[in-house]
Short mmCIF file of C-alpha atoms in Angstrom, two decimals:
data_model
loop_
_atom_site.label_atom_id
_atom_site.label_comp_id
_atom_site.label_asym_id
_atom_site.label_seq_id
_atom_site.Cartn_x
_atom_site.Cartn_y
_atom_site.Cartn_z
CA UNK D 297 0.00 0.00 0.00
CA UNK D 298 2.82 2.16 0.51
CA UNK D 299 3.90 2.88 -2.52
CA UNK D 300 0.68 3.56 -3.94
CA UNK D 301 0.27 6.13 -1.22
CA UNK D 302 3.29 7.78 -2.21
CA UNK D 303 2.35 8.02 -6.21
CA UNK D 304 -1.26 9.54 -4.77
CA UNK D 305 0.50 11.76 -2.82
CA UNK D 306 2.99 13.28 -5.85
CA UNK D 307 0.13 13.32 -7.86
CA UNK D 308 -1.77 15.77 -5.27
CA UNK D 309 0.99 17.93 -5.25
CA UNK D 310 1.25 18.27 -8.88
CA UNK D 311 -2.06 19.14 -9.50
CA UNK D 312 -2.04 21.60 -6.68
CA UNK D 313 1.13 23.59 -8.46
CA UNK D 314 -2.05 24.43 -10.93
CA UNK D 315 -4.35 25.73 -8.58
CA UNK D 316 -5.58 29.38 -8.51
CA UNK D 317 -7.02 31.63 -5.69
CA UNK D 318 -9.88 29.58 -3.84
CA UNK D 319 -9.28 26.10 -4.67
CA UNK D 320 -8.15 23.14 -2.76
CA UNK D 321 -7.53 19.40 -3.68
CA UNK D 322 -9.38 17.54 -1.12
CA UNK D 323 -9.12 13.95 -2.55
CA UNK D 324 -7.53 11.91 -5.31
CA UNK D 325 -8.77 8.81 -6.31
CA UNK D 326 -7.00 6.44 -8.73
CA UNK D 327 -9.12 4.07 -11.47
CA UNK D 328 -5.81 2.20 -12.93
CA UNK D 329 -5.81 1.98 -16.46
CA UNK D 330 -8.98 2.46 -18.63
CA UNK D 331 -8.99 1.98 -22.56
CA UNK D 332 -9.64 4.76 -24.64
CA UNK D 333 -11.08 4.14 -28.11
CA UNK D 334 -12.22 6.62 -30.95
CA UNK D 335 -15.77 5.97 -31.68
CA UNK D 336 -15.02 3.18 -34.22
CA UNK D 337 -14.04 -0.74 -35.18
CA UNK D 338 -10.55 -0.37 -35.08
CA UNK D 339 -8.16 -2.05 -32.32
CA UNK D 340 -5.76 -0.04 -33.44
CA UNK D 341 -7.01 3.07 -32.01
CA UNK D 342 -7.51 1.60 -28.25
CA UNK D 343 -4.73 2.96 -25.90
CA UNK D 344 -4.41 2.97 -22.04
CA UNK D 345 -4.44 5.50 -19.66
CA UNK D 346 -3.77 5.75 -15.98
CA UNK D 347 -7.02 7.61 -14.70
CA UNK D 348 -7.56 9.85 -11.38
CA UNK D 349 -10.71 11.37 -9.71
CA UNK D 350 -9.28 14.59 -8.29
CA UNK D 351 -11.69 16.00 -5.94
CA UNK D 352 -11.97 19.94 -5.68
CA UNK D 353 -13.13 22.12 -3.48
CA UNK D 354 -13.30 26.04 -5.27
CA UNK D 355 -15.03 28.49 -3.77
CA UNK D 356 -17.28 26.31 -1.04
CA UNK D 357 -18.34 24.21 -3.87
CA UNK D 358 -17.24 20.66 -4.62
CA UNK D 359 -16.25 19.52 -8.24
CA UNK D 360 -15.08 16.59 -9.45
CA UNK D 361 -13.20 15.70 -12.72
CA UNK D 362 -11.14 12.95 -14.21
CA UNK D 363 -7.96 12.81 -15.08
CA UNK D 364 -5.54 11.48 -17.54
CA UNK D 365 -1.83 12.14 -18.02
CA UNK D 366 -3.03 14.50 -21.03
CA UNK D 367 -5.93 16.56 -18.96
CA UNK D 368 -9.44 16.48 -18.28
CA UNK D 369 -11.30 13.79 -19.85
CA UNK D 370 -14.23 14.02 -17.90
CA UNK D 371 -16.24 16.10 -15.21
CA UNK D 372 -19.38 15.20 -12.53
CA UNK D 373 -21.85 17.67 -12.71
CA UNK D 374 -24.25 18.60 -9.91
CA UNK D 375 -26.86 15.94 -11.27
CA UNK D 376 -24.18 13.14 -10.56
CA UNK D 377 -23.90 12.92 -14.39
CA UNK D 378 -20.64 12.21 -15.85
CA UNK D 379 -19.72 15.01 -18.71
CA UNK D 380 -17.26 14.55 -21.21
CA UNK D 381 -15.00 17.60 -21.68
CA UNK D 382 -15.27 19.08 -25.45
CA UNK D 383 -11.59 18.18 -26.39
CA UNK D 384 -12.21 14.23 -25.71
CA UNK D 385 -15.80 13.82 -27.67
CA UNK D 386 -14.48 12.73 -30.83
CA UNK D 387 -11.13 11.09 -29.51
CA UNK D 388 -13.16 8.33 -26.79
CA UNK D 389 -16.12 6.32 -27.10
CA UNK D 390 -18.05 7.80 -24.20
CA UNK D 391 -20.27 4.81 -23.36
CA UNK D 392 -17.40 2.44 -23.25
CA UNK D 393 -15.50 4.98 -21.15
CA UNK D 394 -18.39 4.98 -18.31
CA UNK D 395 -19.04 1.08 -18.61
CA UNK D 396 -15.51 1.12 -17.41
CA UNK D 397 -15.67 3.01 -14.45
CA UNK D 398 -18.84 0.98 -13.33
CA UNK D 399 -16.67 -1.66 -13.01
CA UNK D 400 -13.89 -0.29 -10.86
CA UNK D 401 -13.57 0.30 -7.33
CA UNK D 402 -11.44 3.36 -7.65
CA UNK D 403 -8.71 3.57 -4.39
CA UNK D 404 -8.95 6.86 -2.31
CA UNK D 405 -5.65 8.89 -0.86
CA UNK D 406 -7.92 10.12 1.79
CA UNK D 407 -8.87 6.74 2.98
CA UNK D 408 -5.24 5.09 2.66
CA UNK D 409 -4.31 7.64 4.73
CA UNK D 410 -7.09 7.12 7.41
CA UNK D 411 -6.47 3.75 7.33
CA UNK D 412 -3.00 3.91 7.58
CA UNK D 413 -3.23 6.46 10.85
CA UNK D 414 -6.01 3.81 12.37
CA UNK D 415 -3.12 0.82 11.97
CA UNK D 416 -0.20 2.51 13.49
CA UNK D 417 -3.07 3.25 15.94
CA UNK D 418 -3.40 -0.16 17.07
CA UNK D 419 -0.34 -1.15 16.67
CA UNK D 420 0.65 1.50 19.52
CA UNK D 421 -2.42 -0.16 21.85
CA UNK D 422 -1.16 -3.35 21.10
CA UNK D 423 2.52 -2.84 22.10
CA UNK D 424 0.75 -2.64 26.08
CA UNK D 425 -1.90 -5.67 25.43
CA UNK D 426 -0.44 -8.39 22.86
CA UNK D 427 1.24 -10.37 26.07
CA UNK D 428 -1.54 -10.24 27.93
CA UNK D 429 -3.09 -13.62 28.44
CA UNK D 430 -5.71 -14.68 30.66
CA UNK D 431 -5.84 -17.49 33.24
CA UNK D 432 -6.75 -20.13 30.34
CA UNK D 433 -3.87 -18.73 28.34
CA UNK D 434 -5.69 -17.41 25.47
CA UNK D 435 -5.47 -14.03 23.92
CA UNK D 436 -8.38 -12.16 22.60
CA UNK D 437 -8.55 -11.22 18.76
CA UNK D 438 -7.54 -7.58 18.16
CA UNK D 439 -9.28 -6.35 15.15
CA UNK D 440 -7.62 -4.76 12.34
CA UNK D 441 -8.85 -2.51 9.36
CA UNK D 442 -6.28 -4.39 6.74
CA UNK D 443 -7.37 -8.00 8.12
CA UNK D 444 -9.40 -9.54 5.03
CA UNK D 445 -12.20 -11.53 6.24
CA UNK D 446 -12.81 -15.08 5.25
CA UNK D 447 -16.73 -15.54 4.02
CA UNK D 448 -17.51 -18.77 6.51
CA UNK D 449 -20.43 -19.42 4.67
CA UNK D 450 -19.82 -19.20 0.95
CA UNK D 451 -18.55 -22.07 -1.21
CA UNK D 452 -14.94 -21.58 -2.61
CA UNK D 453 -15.29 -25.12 -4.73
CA UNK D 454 -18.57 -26.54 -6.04
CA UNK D 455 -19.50 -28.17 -3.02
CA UNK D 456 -16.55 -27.33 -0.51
CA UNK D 457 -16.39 -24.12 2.04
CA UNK D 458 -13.15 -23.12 3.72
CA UNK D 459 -13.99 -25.61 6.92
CA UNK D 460 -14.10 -28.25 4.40
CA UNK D 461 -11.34 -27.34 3.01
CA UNK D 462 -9.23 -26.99 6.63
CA UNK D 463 -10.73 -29.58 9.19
CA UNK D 464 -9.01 -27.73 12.01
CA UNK D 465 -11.79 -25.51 11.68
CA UNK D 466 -14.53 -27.06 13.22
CA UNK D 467 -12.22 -29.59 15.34
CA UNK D 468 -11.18 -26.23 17.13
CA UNK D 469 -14.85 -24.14 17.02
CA UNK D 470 -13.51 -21.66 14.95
CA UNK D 471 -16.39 -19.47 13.44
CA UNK D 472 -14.16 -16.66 11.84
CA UNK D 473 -10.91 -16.37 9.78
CA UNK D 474 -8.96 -13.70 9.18
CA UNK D 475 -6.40 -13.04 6.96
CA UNK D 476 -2.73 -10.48 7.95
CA UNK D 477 0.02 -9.41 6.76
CA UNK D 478 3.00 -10.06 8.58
CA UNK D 479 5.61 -8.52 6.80
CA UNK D 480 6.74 -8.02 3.06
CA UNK D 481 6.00 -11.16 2.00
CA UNK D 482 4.28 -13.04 4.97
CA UNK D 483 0.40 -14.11 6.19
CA UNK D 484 -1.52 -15.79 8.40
CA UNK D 485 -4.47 -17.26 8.92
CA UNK D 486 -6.05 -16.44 12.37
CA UNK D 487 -9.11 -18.55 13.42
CA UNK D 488 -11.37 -16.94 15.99
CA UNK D 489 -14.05 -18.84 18.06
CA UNK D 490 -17.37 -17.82 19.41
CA UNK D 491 -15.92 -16.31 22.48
CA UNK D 492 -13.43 -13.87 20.82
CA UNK D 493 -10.44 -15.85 21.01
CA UNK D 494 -7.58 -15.77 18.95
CA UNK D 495 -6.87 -19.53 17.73
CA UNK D 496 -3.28 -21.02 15.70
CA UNK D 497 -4.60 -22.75 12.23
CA UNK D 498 -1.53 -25.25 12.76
CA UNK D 499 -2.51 -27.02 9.77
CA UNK D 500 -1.64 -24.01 7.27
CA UNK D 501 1.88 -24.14 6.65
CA UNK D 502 3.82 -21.16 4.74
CA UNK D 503 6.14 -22.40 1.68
CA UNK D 504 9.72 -21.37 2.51
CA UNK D 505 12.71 -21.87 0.13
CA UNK D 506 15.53 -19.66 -1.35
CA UNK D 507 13.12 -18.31 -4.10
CA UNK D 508 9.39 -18.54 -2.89
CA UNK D 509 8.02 -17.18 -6.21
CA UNK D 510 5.50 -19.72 -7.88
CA UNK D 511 3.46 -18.98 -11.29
CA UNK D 512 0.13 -19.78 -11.04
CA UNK D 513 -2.44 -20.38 -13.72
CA UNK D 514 -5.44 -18.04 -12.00
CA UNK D 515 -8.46 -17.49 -13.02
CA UNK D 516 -10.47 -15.02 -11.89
CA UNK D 517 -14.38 -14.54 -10.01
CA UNK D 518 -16.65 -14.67 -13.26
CA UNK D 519 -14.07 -16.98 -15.47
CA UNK D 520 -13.29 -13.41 -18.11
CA UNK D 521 -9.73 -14.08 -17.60
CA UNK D 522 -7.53 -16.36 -17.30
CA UNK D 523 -3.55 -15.62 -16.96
CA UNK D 524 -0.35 -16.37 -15.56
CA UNK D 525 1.02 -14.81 -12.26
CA UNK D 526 4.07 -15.16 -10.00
CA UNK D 527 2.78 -15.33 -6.86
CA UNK D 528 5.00 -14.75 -3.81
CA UNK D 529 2.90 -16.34 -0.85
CA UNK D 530 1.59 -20.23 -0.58
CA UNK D 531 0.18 -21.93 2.27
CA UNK D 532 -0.50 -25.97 1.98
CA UNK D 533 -2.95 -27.25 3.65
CA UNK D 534 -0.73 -29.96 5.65
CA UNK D 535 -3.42 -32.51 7.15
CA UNK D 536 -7.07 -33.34 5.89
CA UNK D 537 -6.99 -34.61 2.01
CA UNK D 538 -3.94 -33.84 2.06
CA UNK D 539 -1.94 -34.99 4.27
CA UNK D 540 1.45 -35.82 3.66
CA UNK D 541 0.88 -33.37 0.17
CA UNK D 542 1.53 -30.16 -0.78
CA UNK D 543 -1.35 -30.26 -3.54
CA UNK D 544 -3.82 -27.86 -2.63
CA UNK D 545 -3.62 -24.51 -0.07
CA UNK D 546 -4.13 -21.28 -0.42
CA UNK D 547 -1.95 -18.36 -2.12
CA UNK D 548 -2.39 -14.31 -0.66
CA UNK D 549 -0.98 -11.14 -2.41
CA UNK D 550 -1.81 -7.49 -1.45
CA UNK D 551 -4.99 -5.75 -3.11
CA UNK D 552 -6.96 -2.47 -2.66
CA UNK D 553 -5.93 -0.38 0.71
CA UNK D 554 -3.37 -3.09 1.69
CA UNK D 555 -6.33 -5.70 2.46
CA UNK D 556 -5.17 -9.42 1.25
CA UNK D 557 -6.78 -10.60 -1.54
CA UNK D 558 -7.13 -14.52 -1.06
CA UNK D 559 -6.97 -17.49 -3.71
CA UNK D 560 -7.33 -21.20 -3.40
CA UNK D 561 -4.89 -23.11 -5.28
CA UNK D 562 -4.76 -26.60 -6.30
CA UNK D 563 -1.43 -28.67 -8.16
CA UNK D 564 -1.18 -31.29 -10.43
CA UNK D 565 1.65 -33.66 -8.38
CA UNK D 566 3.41 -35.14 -11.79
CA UNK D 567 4.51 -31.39 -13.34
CA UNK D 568 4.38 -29.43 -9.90
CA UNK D 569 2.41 -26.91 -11.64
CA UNK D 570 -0.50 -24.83 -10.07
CA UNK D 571 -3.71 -23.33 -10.77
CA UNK D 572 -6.22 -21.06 -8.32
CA UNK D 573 -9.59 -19.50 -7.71
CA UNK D 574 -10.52 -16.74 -5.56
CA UNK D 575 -11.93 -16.96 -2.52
CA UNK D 576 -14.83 -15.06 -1.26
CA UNK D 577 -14.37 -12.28 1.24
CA UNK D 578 -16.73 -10.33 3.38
CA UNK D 579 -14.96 -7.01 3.78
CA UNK D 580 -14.34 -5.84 0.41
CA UNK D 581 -15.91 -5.41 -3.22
CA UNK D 582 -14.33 -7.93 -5.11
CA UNK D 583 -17.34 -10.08 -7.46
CA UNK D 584 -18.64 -13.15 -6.11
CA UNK D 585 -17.20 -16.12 -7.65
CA UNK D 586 -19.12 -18.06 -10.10
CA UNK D 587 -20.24 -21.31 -10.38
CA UNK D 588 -18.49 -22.38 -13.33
CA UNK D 589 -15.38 -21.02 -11.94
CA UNK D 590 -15.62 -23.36 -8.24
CA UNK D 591 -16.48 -26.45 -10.64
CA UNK D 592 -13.01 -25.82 -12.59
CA UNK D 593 -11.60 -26.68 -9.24
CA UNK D 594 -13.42 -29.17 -7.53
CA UNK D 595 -11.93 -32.71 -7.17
CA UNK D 596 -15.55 -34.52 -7.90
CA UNK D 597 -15.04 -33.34 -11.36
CA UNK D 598 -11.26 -32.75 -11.91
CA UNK D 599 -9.54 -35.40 -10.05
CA UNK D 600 -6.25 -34.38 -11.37
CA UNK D 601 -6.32 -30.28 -12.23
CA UNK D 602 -3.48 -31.51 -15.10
CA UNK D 603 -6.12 -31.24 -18.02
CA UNK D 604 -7.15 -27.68 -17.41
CA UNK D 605 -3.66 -26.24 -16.46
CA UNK D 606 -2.21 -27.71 -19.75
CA UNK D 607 -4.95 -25.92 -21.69
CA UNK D 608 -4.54 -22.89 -19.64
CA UNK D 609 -1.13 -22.45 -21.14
CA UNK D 610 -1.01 -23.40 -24.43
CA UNK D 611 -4.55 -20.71 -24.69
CA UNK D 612 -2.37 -17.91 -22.83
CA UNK D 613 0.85 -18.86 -24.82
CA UNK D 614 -1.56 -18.71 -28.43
CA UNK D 615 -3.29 -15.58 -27.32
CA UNK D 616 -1.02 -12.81 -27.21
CA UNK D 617 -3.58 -9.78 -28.24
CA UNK D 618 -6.22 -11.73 -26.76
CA UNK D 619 -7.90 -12.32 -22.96
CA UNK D 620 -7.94 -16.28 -22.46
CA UNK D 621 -11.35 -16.77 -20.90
CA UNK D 622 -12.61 -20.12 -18.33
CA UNK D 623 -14.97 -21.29 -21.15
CA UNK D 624 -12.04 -22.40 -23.66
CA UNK D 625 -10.13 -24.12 -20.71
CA UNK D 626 -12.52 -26.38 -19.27
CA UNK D 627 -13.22 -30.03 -19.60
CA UNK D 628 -15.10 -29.34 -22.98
CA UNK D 629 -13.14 -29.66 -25.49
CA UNK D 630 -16.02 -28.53 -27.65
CA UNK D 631 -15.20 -24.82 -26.61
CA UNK D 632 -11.98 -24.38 -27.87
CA UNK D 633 -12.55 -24.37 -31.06
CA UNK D 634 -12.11 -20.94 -33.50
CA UNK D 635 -15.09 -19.60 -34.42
CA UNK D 636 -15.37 -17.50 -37.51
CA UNK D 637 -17.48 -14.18 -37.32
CA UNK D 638 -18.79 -12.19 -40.40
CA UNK D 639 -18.67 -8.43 -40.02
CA UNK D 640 -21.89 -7.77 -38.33
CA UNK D 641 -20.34 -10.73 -35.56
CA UNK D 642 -17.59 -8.03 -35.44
CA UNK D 643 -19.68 -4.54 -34.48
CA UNK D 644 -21.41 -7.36 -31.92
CA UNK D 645 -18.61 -8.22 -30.03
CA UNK D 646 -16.70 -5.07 -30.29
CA UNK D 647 -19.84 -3.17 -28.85
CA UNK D 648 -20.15 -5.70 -26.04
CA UNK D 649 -16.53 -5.10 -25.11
CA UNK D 650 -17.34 -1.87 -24.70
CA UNK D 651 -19.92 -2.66 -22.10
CA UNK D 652 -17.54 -5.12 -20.49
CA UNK D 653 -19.93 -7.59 -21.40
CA UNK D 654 -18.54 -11.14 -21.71
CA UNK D 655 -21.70 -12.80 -22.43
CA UNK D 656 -22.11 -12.64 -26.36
CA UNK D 657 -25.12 -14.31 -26.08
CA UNK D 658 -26.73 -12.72 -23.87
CA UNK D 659 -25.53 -9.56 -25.00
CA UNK D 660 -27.50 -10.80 -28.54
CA UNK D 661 -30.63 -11.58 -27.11
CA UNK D 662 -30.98 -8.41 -25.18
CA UNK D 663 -29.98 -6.92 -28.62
CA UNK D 664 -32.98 -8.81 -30.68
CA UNK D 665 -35.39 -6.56 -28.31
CA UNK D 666 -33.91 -3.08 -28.98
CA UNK D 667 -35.39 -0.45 -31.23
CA UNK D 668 -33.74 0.66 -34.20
CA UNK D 669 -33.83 -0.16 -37.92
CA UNK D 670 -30.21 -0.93 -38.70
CA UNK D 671 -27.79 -3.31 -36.69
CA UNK D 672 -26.06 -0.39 -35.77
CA UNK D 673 -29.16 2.01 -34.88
CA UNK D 674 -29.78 -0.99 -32.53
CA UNK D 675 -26.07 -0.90 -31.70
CA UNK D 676 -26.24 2.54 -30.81
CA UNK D 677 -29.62 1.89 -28.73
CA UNK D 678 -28.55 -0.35 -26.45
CA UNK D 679 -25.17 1.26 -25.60
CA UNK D 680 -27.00 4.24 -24.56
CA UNK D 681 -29.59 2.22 -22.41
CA UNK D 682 -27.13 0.46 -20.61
CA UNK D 683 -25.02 4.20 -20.00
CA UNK D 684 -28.28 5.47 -18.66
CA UNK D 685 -28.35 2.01 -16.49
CA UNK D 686 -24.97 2.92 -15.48
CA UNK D 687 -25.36 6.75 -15.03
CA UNK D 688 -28.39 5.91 -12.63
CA UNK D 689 -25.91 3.39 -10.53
CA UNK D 690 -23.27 6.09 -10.18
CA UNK D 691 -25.70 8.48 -9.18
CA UNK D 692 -26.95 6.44 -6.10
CA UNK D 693 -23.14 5.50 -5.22
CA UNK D 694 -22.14 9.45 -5.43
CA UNK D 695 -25.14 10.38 -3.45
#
């Protein structure tokens, strides 16, 4: 989280060299990259931009206004509605640019920073209270903003949840996991039981070695992409299934404000190679996994996860220009195939991209039942229903 702090931070202070009488940066927010396309078919014309939220205050009033490296691309106005400036209408397709945003939780300097102050916080209570134990020798759970919490409840495979997964859970009445960071490259996994006390989950092991970086086939909650990662942190689970093994656990890396972002892995024994999953948390906005996705890794399906992992690569190593989705890795081998698309196929697919629709299908069908004379006018229809779908979602998250 630090550094991301930091490049918030420089970027605040550039934008305030540019600020006249009355006005005051009061927050930055940062999107990541976004793709910017001209109103047309052509690839070719997409680039990516790095894009802030810089939050103003001029005169009393509040305005808000996005950002690129090149200027303002966008601004709020005081109906919530997001207005593209004059100098971007013809250089970005404005309805892909907003489906975009819907789909990001954008990362606020103002609430690093909070959250930052409330962990050196309670790390200062802690220094007087962590060796405190009482008369049974427990020690009672000390919460934490940056501690991701395990969903208890939610399946991570088809049928399995993450006491299934770690018998030590309910052999120990645990009823809550968390998930901290240690240090740079360190976790754990504390259990918690009805009373509030702190319990050791023995039974997940961190991977040591000279050079604890593993890649990782992931895939991610709704199956849209598939790649390959170097991950940096691996637990195994070291009793259960699989005991004696080091063929399933769970792997953590740093997401949005510093909270762990948690997935389940599983390896194929004969090519020590690895694949994961997400799992589901409570505490933060990440999607809910998908069905399809928890069936790619259950065992009552794929005993051996050797199958999909081989297809996993050869799809990311053929698809250079192209996202490697769940649907051409799975045990179908139906759904690899190339499909050939005429030119209308073409405006289809490139106008649900825009949405970030992955669902062609359904994307068609929804199509089928839009005004408009032309396959364009219908096109055009749709894209702009969907914006206003959007523009009424951002207005009840901005209000």
């Amino acid at each position: 989280m630090e550094p991301l702090i930091e490049q918030l931070r420089r970027y605040k202070q550039e934008q305030e060299k540019n600020l006249e009488d009355g006005e005051k940066i009061l927050d930055i927010s940062f999107y990541g990259k976004i793709n910017l396309s001209k109103n047309d078919n052509d690839l070719s014309n997409e680039k990516q931009e790095e894009i802030y939220l810089v939050k103003k205050e001029i005169d009393g009033k509040i305005q808000l206004e996005f950002k690129a490296n090149e200027g303002t691309i966008a601004t709020i106005g005081e109906d919530n509605q997001v207005i593209i400036t004059p100098q971007y209408k013809e250089l970005i397709n404005e309805n892909e640019f907003l489906i975009q945003l819907q789909k990001i939780m954008p990362i606020s300097l103002e609430k690093l920073e909070k959250l930052q102050k409330e962990e050196q916080q309670l790390k200062e209570n802690a220094l007087e209270e962590d060796m405190k134990e009482n008369k049974q020798g427990t020690i009672k759970y000390k919460p934490n903003p940056k501690d991701a919490k395990i969903d208890m409840k939610s399946k991570i495979t088809e049928t399995k949840t993450f006491e299934d997964l770690v018998p030590e859970v309910k052999e120990k009445g645990i009823v809550d996991v968390r998930v901290r960071r240690i240090d740079q490259t360190k976790f754990e996994f504390i259990g918690i039981d009805k009373d509030g006390n702190q319990l050791e989950l023995e039974t997940l092991q961190q991977t040591e070695g000279t050079n604890p970086a593993q890649e990782v086939i992931e895939v991610n909650e709704d199956g849209s992409e598939v790649k390959k990662d170097t991950v940096m942190t691996m637990l195994k689970i070291k009793k259960g299934e699989n005991e004696g093994r080091s063929n399933e656990g769970f792997t953590v890396t740093l997401g949005a404000y510093g909270i762990p972002e948690i997935n389940y892995y599983r390896r194929d024994e004969a090519e020590n190679k690895y694949t994961s999953i997400p799992v589901n948390l409570e505490n933060t906005n990440q999607k809910i996994v998908q069905t399809d996705v928890q069936e790619y890794m259950e065992k009552g399906r794929n005993a051996s996860v050797n199958d999909n992992i081989e297809r996993a690569e050869q799809r990311i190593e053929n698809s250079k220009k192209e996202k490697t989705v769940l649907e051409n890795i799975d045990d179908d081998p139906y759904n690899d195939k190339v499909v050939e698309v005429d030119d209308t196929e073409i405006l289809i697919r490139k106008a649900a991209k825009r949405c970030k629709i992955n669902d062609i299908e359904g994307f068609k069908k929804r199509l089928e039942n839009t005004k408009g004379d032309t396959i364009q006018e219908k096109i055009d229809n749709l894209e702009e229903e969907i914006n206003e779908e959007y523009s009424r979602h951002n207005e009840r998250t901005l209000a």
